[in-house]
PDB file of C-alpha atoms and ligand atoms in Angstrom:
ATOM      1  CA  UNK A   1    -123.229 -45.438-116.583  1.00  0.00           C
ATOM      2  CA  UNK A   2    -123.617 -42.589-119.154  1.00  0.00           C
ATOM      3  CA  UNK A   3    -127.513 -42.445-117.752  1.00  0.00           C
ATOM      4  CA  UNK A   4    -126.510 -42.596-114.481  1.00  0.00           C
ATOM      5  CA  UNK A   5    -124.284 -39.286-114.931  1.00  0.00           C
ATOM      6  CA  UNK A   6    -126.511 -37.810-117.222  1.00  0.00           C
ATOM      7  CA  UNK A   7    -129.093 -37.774-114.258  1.00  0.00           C
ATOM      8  CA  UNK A   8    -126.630 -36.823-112.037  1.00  0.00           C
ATOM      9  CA  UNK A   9    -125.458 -33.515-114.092  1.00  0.00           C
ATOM     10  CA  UNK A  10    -129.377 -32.696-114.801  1.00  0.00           C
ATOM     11  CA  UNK A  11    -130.004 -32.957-111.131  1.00  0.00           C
ATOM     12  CA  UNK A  12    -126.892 -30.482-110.518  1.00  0.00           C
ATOM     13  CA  UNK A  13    -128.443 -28.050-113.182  1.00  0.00           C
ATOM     14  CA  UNK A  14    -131.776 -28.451-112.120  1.00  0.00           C
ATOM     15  CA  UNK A  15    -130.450 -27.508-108.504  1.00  0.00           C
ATOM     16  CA  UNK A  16    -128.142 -24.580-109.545  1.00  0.00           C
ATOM     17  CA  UNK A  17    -130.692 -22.592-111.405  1.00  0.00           C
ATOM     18  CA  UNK A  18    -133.067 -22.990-108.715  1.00  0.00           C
ATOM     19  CA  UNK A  19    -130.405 -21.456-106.159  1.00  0.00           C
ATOM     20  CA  UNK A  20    -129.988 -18.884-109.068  1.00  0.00           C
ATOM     21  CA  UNK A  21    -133.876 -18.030-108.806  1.00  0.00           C
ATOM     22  CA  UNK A  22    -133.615 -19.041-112.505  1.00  0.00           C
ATOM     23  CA  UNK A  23    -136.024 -21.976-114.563  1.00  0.00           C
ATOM     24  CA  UNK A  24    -134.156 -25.057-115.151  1.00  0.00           C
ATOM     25  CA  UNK A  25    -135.687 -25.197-118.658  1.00  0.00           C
ATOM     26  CA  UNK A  26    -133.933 -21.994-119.961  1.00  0.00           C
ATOM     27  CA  UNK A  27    -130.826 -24.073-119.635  1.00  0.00           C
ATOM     28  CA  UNK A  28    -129.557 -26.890-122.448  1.00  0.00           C
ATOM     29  CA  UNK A  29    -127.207 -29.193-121.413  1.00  0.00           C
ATOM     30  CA  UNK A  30    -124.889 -29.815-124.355  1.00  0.00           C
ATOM     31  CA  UNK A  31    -122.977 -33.463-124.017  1.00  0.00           C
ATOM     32  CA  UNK A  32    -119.700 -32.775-125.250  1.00  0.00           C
ATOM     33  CA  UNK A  33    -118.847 -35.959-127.500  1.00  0.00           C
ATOM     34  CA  UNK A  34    -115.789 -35.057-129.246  1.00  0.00           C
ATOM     35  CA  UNK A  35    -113.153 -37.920-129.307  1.00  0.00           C
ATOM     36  CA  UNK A  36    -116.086 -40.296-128.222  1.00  0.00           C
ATOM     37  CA  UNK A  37    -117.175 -43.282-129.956  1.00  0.00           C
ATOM     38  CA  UNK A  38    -120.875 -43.809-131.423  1.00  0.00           C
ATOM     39  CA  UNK A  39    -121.572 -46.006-129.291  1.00  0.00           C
ATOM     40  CA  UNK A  40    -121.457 -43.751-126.386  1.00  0.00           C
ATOM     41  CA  UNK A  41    -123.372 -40.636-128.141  1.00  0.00           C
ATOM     42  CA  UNK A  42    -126.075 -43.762-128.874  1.00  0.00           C
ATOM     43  CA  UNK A  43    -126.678 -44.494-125.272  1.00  0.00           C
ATOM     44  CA  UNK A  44    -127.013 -41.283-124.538  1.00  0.00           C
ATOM     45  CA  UNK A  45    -129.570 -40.816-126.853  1.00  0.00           C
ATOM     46  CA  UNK A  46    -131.476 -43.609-125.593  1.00  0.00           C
ATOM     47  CA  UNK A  47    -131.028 -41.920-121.975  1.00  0.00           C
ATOM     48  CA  UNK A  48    -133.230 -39.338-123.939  1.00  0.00           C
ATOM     49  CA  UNK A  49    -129.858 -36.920-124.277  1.00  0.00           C
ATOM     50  CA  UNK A  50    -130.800 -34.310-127.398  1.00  0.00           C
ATOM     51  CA  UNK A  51    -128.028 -31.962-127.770  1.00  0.00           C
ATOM     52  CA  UNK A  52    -124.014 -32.924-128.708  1.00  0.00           C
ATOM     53  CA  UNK A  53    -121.026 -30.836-128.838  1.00  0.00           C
ATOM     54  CA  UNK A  54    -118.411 -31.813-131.213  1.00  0.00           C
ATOM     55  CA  UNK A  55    -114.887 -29.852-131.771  1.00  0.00           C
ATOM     56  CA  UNK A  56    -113.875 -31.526-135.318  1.00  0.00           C
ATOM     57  CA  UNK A  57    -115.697 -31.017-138.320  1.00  0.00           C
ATOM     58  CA  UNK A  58    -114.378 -34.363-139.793  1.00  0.00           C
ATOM     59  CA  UNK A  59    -115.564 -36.543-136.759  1.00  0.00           C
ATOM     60  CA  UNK A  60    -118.754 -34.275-136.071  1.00  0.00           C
ATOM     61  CA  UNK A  61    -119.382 -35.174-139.936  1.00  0.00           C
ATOM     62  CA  UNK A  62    -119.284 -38.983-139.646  1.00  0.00           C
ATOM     63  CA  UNK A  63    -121.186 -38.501-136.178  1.00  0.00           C
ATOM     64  CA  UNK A  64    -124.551 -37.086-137.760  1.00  0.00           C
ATOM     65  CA  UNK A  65    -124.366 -38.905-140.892  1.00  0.00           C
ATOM     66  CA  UNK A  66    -124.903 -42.176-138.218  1.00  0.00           C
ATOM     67  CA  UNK A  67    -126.823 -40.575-135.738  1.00  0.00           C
ATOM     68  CA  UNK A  68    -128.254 -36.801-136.688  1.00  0.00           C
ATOM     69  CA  UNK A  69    -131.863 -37.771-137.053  1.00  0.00           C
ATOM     70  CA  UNK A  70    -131.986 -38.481-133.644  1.00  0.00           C
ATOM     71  CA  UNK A  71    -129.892 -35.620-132.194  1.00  0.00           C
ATOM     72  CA  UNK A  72    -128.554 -32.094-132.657  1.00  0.00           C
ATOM     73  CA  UNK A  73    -125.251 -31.265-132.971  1.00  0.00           C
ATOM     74  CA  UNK A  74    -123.612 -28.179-131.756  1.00  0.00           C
ATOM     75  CA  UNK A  75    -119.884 -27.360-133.399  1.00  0.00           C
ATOM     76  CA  UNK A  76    -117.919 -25.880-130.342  1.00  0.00           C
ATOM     77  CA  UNK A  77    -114.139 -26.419-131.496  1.00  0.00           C
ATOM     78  CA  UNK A  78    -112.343 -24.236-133.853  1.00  0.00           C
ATOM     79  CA  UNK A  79    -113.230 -23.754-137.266  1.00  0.00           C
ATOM     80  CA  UNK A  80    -111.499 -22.888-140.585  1.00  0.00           C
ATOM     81  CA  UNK A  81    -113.556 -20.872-143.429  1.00  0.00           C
ATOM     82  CA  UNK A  82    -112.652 -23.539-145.837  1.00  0.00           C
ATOM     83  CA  UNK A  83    -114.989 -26.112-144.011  1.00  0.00           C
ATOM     84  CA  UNK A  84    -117.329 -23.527-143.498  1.00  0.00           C
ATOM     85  CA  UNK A  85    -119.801 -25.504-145.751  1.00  0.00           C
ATOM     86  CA  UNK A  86    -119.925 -29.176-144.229  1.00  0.00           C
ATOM     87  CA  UNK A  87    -120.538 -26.590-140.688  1.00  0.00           C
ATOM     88  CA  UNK A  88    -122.909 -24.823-142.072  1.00  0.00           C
ATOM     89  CA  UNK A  89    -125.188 -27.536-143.657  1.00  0.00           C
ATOM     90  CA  UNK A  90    -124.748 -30.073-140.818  1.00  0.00           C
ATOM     91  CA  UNK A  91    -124.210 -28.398-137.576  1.00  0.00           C
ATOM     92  CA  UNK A  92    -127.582 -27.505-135.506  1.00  0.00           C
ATOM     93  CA  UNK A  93    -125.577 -24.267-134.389  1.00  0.00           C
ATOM     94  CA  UNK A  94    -121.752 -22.896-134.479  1.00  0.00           C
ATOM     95  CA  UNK A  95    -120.917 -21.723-131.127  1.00  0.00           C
ATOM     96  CA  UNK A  96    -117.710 -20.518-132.341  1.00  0.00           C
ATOM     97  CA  UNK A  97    -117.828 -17.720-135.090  1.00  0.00           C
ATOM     98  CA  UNK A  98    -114.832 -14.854-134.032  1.00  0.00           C
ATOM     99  CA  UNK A  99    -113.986 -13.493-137.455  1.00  0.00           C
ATOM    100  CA  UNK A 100    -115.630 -12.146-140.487  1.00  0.00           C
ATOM    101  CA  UNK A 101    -114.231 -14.058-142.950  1.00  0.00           C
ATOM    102  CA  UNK A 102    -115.664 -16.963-141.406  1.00  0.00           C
ATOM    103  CA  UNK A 103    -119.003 -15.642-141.037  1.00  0.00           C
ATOM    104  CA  UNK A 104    -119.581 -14.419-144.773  1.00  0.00           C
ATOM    105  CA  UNK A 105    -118.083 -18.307-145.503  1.00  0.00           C
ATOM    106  CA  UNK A 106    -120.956 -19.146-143.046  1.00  0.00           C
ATOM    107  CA  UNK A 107    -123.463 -17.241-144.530  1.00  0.00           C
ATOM    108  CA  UNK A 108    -123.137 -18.015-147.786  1.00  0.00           C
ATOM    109  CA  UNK A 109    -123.093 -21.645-147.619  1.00  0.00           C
ATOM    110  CA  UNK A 110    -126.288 -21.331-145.332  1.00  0.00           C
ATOM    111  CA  UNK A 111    -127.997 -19.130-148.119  1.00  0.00           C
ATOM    112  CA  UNK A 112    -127.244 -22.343-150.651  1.00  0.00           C
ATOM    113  CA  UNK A 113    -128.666 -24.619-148.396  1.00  0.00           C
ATOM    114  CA  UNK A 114    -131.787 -22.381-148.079  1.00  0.00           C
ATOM    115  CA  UNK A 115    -131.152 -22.660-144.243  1.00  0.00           C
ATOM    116  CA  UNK A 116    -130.397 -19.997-141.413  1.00  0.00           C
ATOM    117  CA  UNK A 117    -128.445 -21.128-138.993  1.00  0.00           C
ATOM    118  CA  UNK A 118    -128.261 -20.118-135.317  1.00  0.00           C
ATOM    119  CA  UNK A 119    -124.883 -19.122-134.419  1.00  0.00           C
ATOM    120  CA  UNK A 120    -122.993 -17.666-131.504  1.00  0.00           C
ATOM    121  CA  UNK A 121    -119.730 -15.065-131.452  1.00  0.00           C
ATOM    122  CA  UNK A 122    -116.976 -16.677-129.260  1.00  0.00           C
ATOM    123  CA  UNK A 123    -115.313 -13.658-127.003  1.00  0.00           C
ATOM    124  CA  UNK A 124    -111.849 -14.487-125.663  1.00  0.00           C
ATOM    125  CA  UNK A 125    -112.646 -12.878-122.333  1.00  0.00           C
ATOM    126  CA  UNK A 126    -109.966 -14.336-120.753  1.00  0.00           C
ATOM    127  CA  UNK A 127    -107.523 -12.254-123.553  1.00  0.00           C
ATOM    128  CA  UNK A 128    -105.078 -15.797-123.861  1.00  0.00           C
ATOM    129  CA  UNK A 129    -103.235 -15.318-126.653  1.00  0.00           C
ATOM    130  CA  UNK A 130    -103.728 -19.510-127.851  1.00  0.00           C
ATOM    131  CA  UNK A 131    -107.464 -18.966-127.768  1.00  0.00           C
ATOM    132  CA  UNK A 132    -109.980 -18.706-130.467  1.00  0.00           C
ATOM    133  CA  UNK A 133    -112.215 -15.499-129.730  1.00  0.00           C
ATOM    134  CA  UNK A 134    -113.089 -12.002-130.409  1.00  0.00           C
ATOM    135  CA  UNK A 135    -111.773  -9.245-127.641  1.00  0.00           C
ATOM    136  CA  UNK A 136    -114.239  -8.246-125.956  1.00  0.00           C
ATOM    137  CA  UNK A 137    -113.725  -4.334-127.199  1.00  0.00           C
ATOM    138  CA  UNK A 138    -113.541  -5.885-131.001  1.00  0.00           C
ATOM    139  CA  UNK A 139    -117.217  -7.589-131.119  1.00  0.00           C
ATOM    140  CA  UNK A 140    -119.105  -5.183-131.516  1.00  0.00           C
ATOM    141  CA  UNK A 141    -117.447  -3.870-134.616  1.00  0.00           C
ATOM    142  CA  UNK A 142    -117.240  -7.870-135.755  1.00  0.00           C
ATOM    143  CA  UNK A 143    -121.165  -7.678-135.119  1.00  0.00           C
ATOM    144  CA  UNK A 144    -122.057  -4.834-137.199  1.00  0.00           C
ATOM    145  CA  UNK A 145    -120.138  -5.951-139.585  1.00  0.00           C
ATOM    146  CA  UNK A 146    -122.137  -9.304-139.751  1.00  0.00           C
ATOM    147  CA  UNK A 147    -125.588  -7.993-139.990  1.00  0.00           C
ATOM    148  CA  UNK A 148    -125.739  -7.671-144.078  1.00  0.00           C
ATOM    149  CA  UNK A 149    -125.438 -11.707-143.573  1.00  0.00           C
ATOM    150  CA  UNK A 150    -129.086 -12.365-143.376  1.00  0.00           C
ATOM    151  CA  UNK A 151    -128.617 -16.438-143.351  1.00  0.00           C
ATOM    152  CA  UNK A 152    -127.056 -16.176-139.699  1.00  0.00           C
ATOM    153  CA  UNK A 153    -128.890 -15.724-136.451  1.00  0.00           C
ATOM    154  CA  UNK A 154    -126.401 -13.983-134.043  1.00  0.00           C
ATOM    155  CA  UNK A 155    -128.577 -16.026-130.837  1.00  0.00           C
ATOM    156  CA  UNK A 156    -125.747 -14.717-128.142  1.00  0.00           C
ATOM    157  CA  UNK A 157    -122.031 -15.191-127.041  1.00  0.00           C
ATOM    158  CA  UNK A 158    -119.826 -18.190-126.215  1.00  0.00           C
ATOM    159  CA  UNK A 159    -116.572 -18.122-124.393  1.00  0.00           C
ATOM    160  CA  UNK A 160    -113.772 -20.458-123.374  1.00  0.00           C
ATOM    161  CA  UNK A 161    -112.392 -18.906-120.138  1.00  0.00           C
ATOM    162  CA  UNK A 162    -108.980 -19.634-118.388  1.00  0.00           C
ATOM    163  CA  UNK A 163    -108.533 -23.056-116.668  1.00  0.00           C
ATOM    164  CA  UNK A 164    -108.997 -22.580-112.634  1.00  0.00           C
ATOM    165  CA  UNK A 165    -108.924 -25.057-110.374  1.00  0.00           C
ATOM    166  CA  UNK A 166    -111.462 -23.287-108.510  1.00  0.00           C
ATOM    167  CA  UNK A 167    -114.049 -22.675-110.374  1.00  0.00           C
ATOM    168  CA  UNK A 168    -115.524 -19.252-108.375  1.00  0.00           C
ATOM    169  CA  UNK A 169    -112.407 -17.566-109.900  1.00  0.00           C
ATOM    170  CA  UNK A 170    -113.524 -18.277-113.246  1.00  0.00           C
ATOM    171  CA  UNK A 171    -117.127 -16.708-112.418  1.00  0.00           C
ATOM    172  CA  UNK A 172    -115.608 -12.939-113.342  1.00  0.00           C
ATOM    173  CA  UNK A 173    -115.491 -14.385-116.797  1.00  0.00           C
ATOM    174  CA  UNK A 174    -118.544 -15.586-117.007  1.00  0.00           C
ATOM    175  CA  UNK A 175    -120.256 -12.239-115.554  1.00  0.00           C
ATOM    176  CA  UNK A 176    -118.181 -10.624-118.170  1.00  0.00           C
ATOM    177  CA  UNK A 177    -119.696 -12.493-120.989  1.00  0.00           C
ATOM    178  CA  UNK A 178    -123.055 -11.727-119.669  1.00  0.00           C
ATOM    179  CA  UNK A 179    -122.544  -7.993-119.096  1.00  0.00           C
ATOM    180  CA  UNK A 180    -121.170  -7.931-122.736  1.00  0.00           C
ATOM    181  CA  UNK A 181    -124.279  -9.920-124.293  1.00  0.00           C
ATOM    182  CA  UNK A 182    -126.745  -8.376-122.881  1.00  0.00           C
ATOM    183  CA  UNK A 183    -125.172  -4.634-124.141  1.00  0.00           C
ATOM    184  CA  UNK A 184    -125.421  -5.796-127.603  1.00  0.00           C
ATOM    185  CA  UNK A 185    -128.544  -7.115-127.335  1.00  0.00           C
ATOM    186  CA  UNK A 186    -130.028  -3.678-126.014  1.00  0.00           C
ATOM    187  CA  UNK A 187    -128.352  -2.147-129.295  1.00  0.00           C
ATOM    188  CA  UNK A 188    -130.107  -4.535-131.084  1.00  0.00           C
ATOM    189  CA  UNK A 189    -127.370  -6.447-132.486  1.00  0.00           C
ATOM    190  CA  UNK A 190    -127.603 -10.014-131.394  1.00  0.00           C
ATOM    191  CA  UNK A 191    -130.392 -11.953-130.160  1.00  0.00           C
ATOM    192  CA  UNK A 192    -132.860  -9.940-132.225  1.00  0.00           C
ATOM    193  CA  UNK A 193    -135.956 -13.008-132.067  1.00  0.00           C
ATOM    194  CA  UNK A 194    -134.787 -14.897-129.411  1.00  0.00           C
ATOM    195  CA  UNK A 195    -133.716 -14.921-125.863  1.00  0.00           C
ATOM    196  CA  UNK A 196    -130.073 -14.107-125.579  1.00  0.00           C
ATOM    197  CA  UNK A 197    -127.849 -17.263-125.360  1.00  0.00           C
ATOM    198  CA  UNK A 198    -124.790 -17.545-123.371  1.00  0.00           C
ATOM    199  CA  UNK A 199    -122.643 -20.944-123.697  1.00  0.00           C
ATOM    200  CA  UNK A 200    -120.468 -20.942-121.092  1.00  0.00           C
ATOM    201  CA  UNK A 201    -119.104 -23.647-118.131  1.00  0.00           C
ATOM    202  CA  UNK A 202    -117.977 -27.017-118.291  1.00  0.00           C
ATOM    203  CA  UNK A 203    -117.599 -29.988-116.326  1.00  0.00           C
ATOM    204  CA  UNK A 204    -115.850 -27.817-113.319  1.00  0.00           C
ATOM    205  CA  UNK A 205    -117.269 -24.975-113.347  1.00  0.00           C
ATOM    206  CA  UNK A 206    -121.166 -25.206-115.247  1.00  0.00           C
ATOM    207  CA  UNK A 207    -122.917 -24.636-111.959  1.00  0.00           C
ATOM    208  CA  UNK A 208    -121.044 -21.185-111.613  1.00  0.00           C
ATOM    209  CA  UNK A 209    -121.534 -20.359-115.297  1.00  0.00           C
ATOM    210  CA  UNK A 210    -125.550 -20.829-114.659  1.00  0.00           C
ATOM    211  CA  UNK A 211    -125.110 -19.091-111.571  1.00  0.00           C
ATOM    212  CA  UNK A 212    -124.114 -15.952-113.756  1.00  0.00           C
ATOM    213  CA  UNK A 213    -126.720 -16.912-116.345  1.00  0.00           C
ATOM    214  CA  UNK A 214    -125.580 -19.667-118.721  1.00  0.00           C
ATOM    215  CA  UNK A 215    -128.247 -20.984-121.655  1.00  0.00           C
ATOM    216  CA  UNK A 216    -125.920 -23.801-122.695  1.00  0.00           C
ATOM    217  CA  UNK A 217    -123.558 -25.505-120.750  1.00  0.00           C
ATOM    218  CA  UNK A 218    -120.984 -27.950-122.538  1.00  0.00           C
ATOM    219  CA  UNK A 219    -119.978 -31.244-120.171  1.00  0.00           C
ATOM    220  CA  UNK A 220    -117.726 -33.737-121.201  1.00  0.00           C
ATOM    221  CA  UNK A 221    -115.896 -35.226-118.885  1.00  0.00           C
ATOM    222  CA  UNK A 222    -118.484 -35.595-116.423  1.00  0.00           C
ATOM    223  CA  UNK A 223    -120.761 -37.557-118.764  1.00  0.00           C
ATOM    224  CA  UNK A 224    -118.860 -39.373-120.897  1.00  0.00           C
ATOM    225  CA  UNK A 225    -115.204 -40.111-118.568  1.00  0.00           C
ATOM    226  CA  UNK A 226    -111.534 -38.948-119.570  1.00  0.00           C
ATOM    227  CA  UNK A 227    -110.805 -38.607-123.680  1.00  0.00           C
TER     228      UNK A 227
HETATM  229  C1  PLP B 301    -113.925 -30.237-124.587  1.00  0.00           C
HETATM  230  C2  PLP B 301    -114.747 -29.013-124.452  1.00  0.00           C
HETATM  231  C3  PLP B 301    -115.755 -28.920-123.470  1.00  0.00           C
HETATM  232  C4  PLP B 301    -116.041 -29.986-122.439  1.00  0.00           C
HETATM  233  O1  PLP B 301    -115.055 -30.003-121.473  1.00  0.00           O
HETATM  234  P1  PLP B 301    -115.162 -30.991-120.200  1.00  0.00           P
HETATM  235  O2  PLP B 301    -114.176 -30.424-119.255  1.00  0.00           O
HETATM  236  O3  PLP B 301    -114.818 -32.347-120.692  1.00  0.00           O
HETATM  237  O4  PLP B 301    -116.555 -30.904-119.692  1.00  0.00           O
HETATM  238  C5  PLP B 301    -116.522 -27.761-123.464  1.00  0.00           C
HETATM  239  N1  PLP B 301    -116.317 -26.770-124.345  1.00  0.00           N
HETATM  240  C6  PLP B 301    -115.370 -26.825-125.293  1.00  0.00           C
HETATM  241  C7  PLP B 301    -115.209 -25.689-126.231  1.00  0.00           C
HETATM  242  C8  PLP B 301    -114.544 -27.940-125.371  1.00  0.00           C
HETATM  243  O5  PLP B 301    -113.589 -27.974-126.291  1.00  0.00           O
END
């Protein structure tokens, strides 16, 4: 079953970069395995599935001590500075870094673990009050800030936009994110080594979200069935 969607979601990809004149390879699918048992993240592993998402730190923990030699595992939920270090020693990259504080926690337990580590800044585009995120007016400032932390690779931007059940009204969003990426990249400020890397869409809405130039797209439901 999980193979069977995980085919089906790579064929969707596959098909909406192509309409988006873009290469399907510049996109990672991240399988979004939060509240999922082991047993399901190890089949999709053996459906060749490389990339996980997990949203908390204490289940993403017990996740890669089992099963992080054979996968990566991205930390997409919210994070607090005091488990900055079990994040920043585990975690194949933190999609989810909005605040300084944060960050420096970040950086320094990177620096002890003689690692960098690829993270992204999460923008609250959508301004909702109950979401984790920067403003978008408020990252650049959170970004020049950042850049004395030399153990953190700013790779791009992550956002979280407002639930629509239509998913083309979502695609402003997602345009924004881009627009806003690829302005701080020109000043140098992110994405410095590597192509700039957007994580944005979900089940409903990924093909939009590559459609407006997604790297990483984070499916759940649509590989794995309801939490
Ligand atoms: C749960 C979650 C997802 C996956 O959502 P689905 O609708 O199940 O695909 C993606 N991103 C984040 C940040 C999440 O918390």
């Amino acid at each position: 079953m999980i193979k069977e969607n995980l085919a089906a979601i790579y064929e969707r990809i596959n098909k909406a970069a192509a309409q988006a004149g873009r290469q399907a390879d510049e996109i990672t699918l991240i399988a979004v395995s939060k509240r999922q048992p082991l047993a399901m993240i190890a089949e999709a592993i053996a459906a060749g599935q490389l990339d996980f998402g997990e949203n908390y730190l204490q289940e993403a923990t017990e996740k890669i001590k089992a099963l992080g030699h054979q996968a990566r595992f991205h930390f997409i939920g919210t994070l607090q500075s005091n488990k900055a270090k079990d994040a920043a020693t585990l975690c194949a990259m933190i999609h989810t870094v909005d605040r300084l504080k944060l960050a420096r926690e970040l950086n320094k337990h990177a620096k002890a673990a003689n690692r960098t580590l690829a993270i992204l800044i999460q923008v609250n585009v959508g301004r909702e009050e109950q979401k984790g995120g920067v403003l978008p007016e408020d990252a650049e400032e959170l970004i020049r800030q950042m850049q004395e932390f030399c153990h953190l690779e700013i790779q791009g931007l992550m956002t979280m936009p407002p639930y629509r059940a239509d998913p083309e009204e979502v695609r402003p969003y997602f345009a924004e994110l881009r627009k806003l990426g690829e302005e701080l990249q020109h000043k140098g400020l992110i994405a410095v080594h590597c192509p700039l890397q957007l994580s944005m869409g979900m089940s409903g809405d990924f093909e939009v979200a590559i459609a407006e130039g997604a790297t990483l797209v984070r499916v759940g439901t649509a590989i794995f069935g309801t939490r």
